[in-house]
Short mmCIF file of C-alpha atoms in Angstrom, two decimals:
data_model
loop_
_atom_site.label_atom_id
_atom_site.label_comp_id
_atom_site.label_asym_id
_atom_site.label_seq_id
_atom_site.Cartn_x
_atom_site.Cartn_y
_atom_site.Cartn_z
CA UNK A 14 88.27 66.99 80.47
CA UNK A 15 90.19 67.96 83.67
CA UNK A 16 91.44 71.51 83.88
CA UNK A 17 95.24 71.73 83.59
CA UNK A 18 96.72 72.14 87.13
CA UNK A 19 97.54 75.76 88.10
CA UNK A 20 101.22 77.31 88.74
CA UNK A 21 100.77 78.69 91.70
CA UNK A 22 103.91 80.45 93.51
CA UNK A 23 104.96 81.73 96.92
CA UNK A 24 107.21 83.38 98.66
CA UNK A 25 108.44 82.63 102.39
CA UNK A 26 108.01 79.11 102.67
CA UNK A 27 110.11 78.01 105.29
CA UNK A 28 107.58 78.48 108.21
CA UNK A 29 104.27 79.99 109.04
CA UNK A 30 101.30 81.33 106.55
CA UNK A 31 103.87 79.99 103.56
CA UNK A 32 104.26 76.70 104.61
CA UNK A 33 101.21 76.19 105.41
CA UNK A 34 99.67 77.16 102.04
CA UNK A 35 102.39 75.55 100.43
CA UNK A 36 100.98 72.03 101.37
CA UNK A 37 97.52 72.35 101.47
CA UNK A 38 97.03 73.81 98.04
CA UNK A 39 99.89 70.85 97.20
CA UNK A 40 97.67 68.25 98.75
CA UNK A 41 94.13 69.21 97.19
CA UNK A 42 92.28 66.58 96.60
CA UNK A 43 91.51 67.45 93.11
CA UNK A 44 95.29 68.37 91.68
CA UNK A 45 94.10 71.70 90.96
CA UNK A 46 97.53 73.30 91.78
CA UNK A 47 101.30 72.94 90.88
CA UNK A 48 103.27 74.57 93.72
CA UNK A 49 106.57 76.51 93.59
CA UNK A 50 107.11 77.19 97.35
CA UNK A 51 110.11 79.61 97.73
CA UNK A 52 112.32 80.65 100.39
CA UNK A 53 115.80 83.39 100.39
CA UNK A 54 117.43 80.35 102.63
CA UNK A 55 117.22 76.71 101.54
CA UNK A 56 118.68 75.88 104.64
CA UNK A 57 115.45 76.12 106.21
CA UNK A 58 113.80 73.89 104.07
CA UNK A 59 113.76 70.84 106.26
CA UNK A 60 110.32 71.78 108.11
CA UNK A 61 108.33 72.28 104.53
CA UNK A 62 110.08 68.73 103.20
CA UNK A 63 108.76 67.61 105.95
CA UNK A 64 105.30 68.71 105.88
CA UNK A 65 105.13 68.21 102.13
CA UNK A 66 105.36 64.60 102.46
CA UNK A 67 104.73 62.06 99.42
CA UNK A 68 103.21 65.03 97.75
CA UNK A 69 106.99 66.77 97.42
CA UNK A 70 108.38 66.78 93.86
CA UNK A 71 104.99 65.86 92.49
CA UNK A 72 102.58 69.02 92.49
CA UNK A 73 104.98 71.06 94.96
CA UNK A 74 108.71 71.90 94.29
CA UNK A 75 110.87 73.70 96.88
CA UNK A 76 112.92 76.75 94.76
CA UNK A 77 115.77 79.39 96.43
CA UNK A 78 113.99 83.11 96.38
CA UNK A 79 115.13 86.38 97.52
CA UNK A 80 112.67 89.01 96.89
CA UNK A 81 114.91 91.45 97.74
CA UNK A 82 116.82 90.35 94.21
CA UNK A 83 116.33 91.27 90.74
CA UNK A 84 118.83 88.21 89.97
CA UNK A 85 116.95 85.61 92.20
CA UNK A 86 113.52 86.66 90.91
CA UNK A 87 114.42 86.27 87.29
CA UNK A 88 116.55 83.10 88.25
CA UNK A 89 113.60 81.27 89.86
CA UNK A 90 110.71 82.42 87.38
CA UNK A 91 113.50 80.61 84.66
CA UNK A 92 113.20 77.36 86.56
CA UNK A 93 109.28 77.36 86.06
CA UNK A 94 108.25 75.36 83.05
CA UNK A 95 107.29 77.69 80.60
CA UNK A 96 107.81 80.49 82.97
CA UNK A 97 104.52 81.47 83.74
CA UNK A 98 102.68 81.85 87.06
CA UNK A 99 98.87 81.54 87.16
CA UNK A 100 98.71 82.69 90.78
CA UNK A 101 100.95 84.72 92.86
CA UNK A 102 101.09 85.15 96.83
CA UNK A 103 103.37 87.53 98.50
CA UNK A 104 103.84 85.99 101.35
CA UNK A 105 107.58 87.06 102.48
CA UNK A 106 107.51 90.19 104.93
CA UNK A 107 109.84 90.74 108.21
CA UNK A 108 108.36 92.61 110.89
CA UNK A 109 110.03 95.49 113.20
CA UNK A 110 108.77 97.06 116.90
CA UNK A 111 109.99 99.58 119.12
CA UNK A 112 109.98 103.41 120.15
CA UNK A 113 111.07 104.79 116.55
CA UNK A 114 114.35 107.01 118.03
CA UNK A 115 116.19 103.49 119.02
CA UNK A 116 115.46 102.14 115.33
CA UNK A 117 118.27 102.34 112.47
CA UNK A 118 117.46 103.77 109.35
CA UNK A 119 118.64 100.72 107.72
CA UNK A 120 116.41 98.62 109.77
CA UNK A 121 113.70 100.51 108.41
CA UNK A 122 115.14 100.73 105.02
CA UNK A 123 115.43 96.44 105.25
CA UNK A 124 111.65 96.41 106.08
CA UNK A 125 110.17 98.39 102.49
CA UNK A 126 113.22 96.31 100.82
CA UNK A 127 110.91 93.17 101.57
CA UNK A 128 107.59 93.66 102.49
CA UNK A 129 106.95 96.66 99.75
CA UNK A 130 110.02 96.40 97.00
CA UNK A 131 109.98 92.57 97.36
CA UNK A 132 106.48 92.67 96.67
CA UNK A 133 106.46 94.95 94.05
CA UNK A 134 109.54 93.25 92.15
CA UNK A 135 107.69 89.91 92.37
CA UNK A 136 104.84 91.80 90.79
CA UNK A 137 106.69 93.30 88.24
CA UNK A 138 108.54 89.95 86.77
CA UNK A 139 105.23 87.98 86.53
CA UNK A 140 102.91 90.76 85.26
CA UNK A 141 104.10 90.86 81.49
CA UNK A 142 103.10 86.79 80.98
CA UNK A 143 99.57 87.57 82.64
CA UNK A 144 98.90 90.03 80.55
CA UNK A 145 99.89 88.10 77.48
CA UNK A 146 96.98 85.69 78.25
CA UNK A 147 95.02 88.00 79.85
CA UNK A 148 94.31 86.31 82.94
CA UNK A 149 96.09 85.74 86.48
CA UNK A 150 95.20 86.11 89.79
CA UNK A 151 97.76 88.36 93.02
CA UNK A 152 97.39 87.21 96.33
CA UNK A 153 99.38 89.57 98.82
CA UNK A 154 99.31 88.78 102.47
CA UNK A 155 99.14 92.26 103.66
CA UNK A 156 97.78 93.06 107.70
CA UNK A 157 95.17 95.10 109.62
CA UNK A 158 98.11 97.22 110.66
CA UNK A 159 97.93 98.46 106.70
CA UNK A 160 94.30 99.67 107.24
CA UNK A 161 95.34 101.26 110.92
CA UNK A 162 98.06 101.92 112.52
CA UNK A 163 99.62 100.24 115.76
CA UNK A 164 101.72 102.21 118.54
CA UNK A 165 105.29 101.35 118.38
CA UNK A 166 104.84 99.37 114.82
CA UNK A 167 105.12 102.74 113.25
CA UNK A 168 107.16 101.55 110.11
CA UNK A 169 106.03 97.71 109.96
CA UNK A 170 102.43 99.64 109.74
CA UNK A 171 104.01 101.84 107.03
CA UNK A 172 105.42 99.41 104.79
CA UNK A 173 101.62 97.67 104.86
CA UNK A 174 99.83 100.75 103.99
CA UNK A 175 102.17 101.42 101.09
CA UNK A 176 101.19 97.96 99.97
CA UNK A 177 97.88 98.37 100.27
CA UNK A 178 97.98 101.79 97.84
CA UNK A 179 100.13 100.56 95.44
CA UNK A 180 98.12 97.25 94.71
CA UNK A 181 94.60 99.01 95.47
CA UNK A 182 96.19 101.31 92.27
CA UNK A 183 97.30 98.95 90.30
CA UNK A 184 93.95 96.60 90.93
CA UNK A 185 92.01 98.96 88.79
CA UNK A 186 94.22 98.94 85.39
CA UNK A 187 94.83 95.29 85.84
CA UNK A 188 91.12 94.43 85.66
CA UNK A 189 91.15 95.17 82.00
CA UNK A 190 93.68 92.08 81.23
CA UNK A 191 91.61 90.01 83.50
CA UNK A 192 94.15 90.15 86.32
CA UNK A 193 92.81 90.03 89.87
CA UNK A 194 94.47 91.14 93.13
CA UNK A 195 93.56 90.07 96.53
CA UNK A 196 94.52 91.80 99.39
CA UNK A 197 94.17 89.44 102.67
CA UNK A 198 94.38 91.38 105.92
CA UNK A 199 95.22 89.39 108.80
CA UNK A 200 95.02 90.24 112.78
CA UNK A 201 97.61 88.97 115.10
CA UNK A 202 98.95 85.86 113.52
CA UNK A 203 100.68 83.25 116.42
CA UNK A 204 103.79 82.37 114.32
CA UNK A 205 107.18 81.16 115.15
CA UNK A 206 108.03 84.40 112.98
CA UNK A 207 105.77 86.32 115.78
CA UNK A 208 107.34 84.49 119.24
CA UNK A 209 110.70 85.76 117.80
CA UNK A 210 110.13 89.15 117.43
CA UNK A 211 108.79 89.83 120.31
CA UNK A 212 111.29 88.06 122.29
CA UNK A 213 113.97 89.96 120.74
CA UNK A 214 112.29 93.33 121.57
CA UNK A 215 111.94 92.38 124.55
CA UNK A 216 115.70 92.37 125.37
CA UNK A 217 117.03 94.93 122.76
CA UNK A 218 118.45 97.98 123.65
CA UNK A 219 117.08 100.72 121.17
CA UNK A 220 119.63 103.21 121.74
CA UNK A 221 118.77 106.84 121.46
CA UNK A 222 114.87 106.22 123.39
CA UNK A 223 114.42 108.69 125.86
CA UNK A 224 113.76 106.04 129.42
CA UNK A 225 109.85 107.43 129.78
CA UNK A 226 109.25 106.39 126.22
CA UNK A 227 111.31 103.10 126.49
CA UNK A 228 109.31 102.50 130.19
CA UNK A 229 105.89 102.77 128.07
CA UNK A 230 107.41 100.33 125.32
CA UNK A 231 108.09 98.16 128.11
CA UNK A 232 105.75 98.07 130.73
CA UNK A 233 102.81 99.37 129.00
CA UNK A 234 103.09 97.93 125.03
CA UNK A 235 104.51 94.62 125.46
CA UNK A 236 101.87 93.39 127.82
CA UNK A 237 99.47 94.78 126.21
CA UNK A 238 100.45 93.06 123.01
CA UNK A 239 101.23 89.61 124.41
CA UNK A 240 97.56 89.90 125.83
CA UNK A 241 96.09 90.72 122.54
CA UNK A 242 97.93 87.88 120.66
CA UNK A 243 96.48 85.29 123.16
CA UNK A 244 92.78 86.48 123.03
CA UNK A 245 92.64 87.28 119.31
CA UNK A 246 95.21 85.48 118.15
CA UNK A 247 94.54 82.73 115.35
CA UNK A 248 96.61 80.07 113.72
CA UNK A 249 98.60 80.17 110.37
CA UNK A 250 95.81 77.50 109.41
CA UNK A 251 92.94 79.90 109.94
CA UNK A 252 94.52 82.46 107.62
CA UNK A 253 95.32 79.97 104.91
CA UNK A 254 91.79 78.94 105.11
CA UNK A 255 91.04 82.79 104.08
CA UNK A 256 93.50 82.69 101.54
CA UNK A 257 92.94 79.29 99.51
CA UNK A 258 88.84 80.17 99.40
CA UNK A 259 90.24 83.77 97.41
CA UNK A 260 92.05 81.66 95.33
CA UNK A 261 89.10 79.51 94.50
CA UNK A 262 86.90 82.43 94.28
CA UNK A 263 85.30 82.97 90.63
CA UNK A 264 85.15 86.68 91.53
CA UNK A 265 88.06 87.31 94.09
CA UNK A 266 87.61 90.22 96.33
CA UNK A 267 89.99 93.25 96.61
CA UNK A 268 90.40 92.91 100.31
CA UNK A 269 89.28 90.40 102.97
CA UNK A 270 89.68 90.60 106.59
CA UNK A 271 90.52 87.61 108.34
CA UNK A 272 90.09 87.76 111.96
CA UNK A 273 86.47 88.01 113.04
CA UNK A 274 87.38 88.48 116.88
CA UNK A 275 89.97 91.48 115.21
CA UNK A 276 87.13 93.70 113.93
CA UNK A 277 85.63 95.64 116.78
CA UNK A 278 88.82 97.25 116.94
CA UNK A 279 89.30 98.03 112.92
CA UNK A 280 85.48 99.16 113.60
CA UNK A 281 86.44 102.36 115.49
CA UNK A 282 88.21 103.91 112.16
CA UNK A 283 85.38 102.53 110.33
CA UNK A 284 82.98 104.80 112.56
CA UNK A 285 85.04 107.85 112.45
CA UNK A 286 86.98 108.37 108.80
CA UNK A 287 88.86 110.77 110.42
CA UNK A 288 90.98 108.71 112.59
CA UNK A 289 90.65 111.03 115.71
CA UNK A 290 88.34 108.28 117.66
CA UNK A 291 90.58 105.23 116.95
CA UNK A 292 93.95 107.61 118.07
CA UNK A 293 92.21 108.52 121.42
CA UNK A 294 90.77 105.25 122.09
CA UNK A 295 94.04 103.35 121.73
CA UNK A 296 96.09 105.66 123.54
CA UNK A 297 93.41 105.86 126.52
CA UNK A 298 93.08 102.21 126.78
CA UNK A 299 97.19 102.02 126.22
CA UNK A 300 98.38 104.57 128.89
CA UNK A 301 95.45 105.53 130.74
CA UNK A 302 93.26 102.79 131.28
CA UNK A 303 95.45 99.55 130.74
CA UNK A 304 92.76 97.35 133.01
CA UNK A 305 90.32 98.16 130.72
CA UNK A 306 92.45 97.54 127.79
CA UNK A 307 93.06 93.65 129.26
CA UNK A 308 89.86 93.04 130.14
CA UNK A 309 88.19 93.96 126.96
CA UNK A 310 90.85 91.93 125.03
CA UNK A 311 89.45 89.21 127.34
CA UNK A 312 85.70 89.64 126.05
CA UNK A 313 87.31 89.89 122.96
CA UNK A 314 88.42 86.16 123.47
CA UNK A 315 85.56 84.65 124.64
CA UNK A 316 84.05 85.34 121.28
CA UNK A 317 80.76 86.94 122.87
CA UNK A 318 80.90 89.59 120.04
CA UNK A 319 81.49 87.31 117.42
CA UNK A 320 77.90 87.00 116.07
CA UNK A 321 77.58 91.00 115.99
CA UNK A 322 80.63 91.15 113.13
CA UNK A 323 80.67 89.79 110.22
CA UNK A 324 84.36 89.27 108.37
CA UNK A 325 83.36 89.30 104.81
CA UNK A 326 82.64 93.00 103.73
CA UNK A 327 80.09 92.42 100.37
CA UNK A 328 81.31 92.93 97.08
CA UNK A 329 79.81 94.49 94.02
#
């Protein structure tokens, strides 16, 4: 006899990682999974429909979700038959870039209201029905930026790193009920979410920046990052790849890197604990030696180091 299909739910389903997940796990072949795919905007549902196909209103419903609401969370966990979630991705996050002095506090503020609090609140509403039947499985989309931090994504990197405490935490008493977490830690991800952001840094302002930090943010950053999106970029498809073989994992791991072509860079922590080699390094290769930066990005993309890293740490 068939295994009964598992509730799966997400949040930030309009575009990117979410949609994509949404569908596949809505089209598998076997019916393993009933989807709730959830978005704060319905208005930007259109794309998903879209995508969903034949398969919408079958094994994948579309539901309203701010995570940034006690209200919404309890309202759409009520529209779930029998209210219970077998698997839960945190998908929803907003990202924020730019010399920290030209930053609002409530922009920051906005950024640990969704990518930590949202998280956490999501968390929080489906943990007390796992632990009832002792079993459930939390997937959280974090980033490499929450293992290391990135120059001028000072609190984006912050709001990662508190994610990846609090759930690294919360991993160990949850293991006793049977509950696994998943932590998936993407490189640069070419979104529509990305292409937005950095357009619109491109042309703010940021009030308050001193013009020699502003010129590095500028001239020196932004290329920079553009370049490292196009060599080690990957697709929403690659990371959803990552993501739906946790899900199916018997034994899913605590963390799981995603980007091959990303690790020679997370390597340099990994060689010094301290942090003092990957701080020099970046900044020499940021503001002293930018040629050198662009052309090892480039080597980078070619994939010639791809056979000397592997992206699956092992697991006890």
């Amino acid at each position: 006899m068939a295994a009964a299909p598992r509730t799966v739910l997400i949040s930030g389903c309009s575009s990117g990682i979410g949609l994509e997940l949404a569908v596949q796990l809505a089209r598998d072949p076997r019916q393993r999974y009933k989807v709730v795919a959830t978005m704060r905007d319905l208005g930007k549902k259109g794309p998903l429909e879209a995508a969903a196909g034949e398969v919408l209103g079958q094994t994948l419903t579309v539901a309203q979700l701010d995570v940034c609401s006690d209200e919404s969370v309890a309202q759409c966990l009520s529209s779930i038959q029998g209210g219970e979630v077998d698997v839960l991705v945190n998908n929803a996050g907003v990202g924020l870039v730019g010399p920290l002095e030209g930053i609002s506090t409530a922009a920051m503020q906005n950024v640990f209201d969704t990518n930590f609090f949202g998280t956490v609140r999501l968390v929080k509403a489906v943990l007390p029905a796992m632990k009832r039947r002792r079993q459930g499985h939390i997937v959280v989309v974090s980033s490499v930026m929450g293992l290391q931090g990135v120059v001028f994504n000072d609190i984006y990197a912050a709001s990662k790193f508190a994610l990846e405490g609090f759930f690294e935490s919360l991993a160990i008493q949850l293991l006793q009920f049977n509950i696994f977490i998943s932590l998936v830690e993407p490189g640069p991800v070419i979104t529509e979410f990305e292409g937005k952001l950095l357009a619109q840094v491109s042309a703010a302002e940021f009030p308050g920046t001193d013009p020699e930090t502003l010129c590095y943010f500028r001239d020196l950053y932004l290329p920079a990052s553009r370049d490292l999106f196009r060599s080690v970029g990957q697709s929403p498809q690659a990371v959803v790849q990552a993501i739906v073989k946790v899900i199916n994992s018997s034994r899913p791991p605590l963390r799981r890197q995603t980007n091959v072509r990303y690790s020679p860079l997370t390597m340099l922590k990994a060689v010094d604990p301290s942090g003092r080699l990957y701080v020099l390094s970046s900044h020499r290769l940021l503001f002293r030696w930018p040629r050198l930066l662009n052309l090892g990005l480039r080597c980078l993309a070619c994939g010639c180091l791809r056979s000397q890293v592997s992206p699956d740490p092992p697991h006890p």
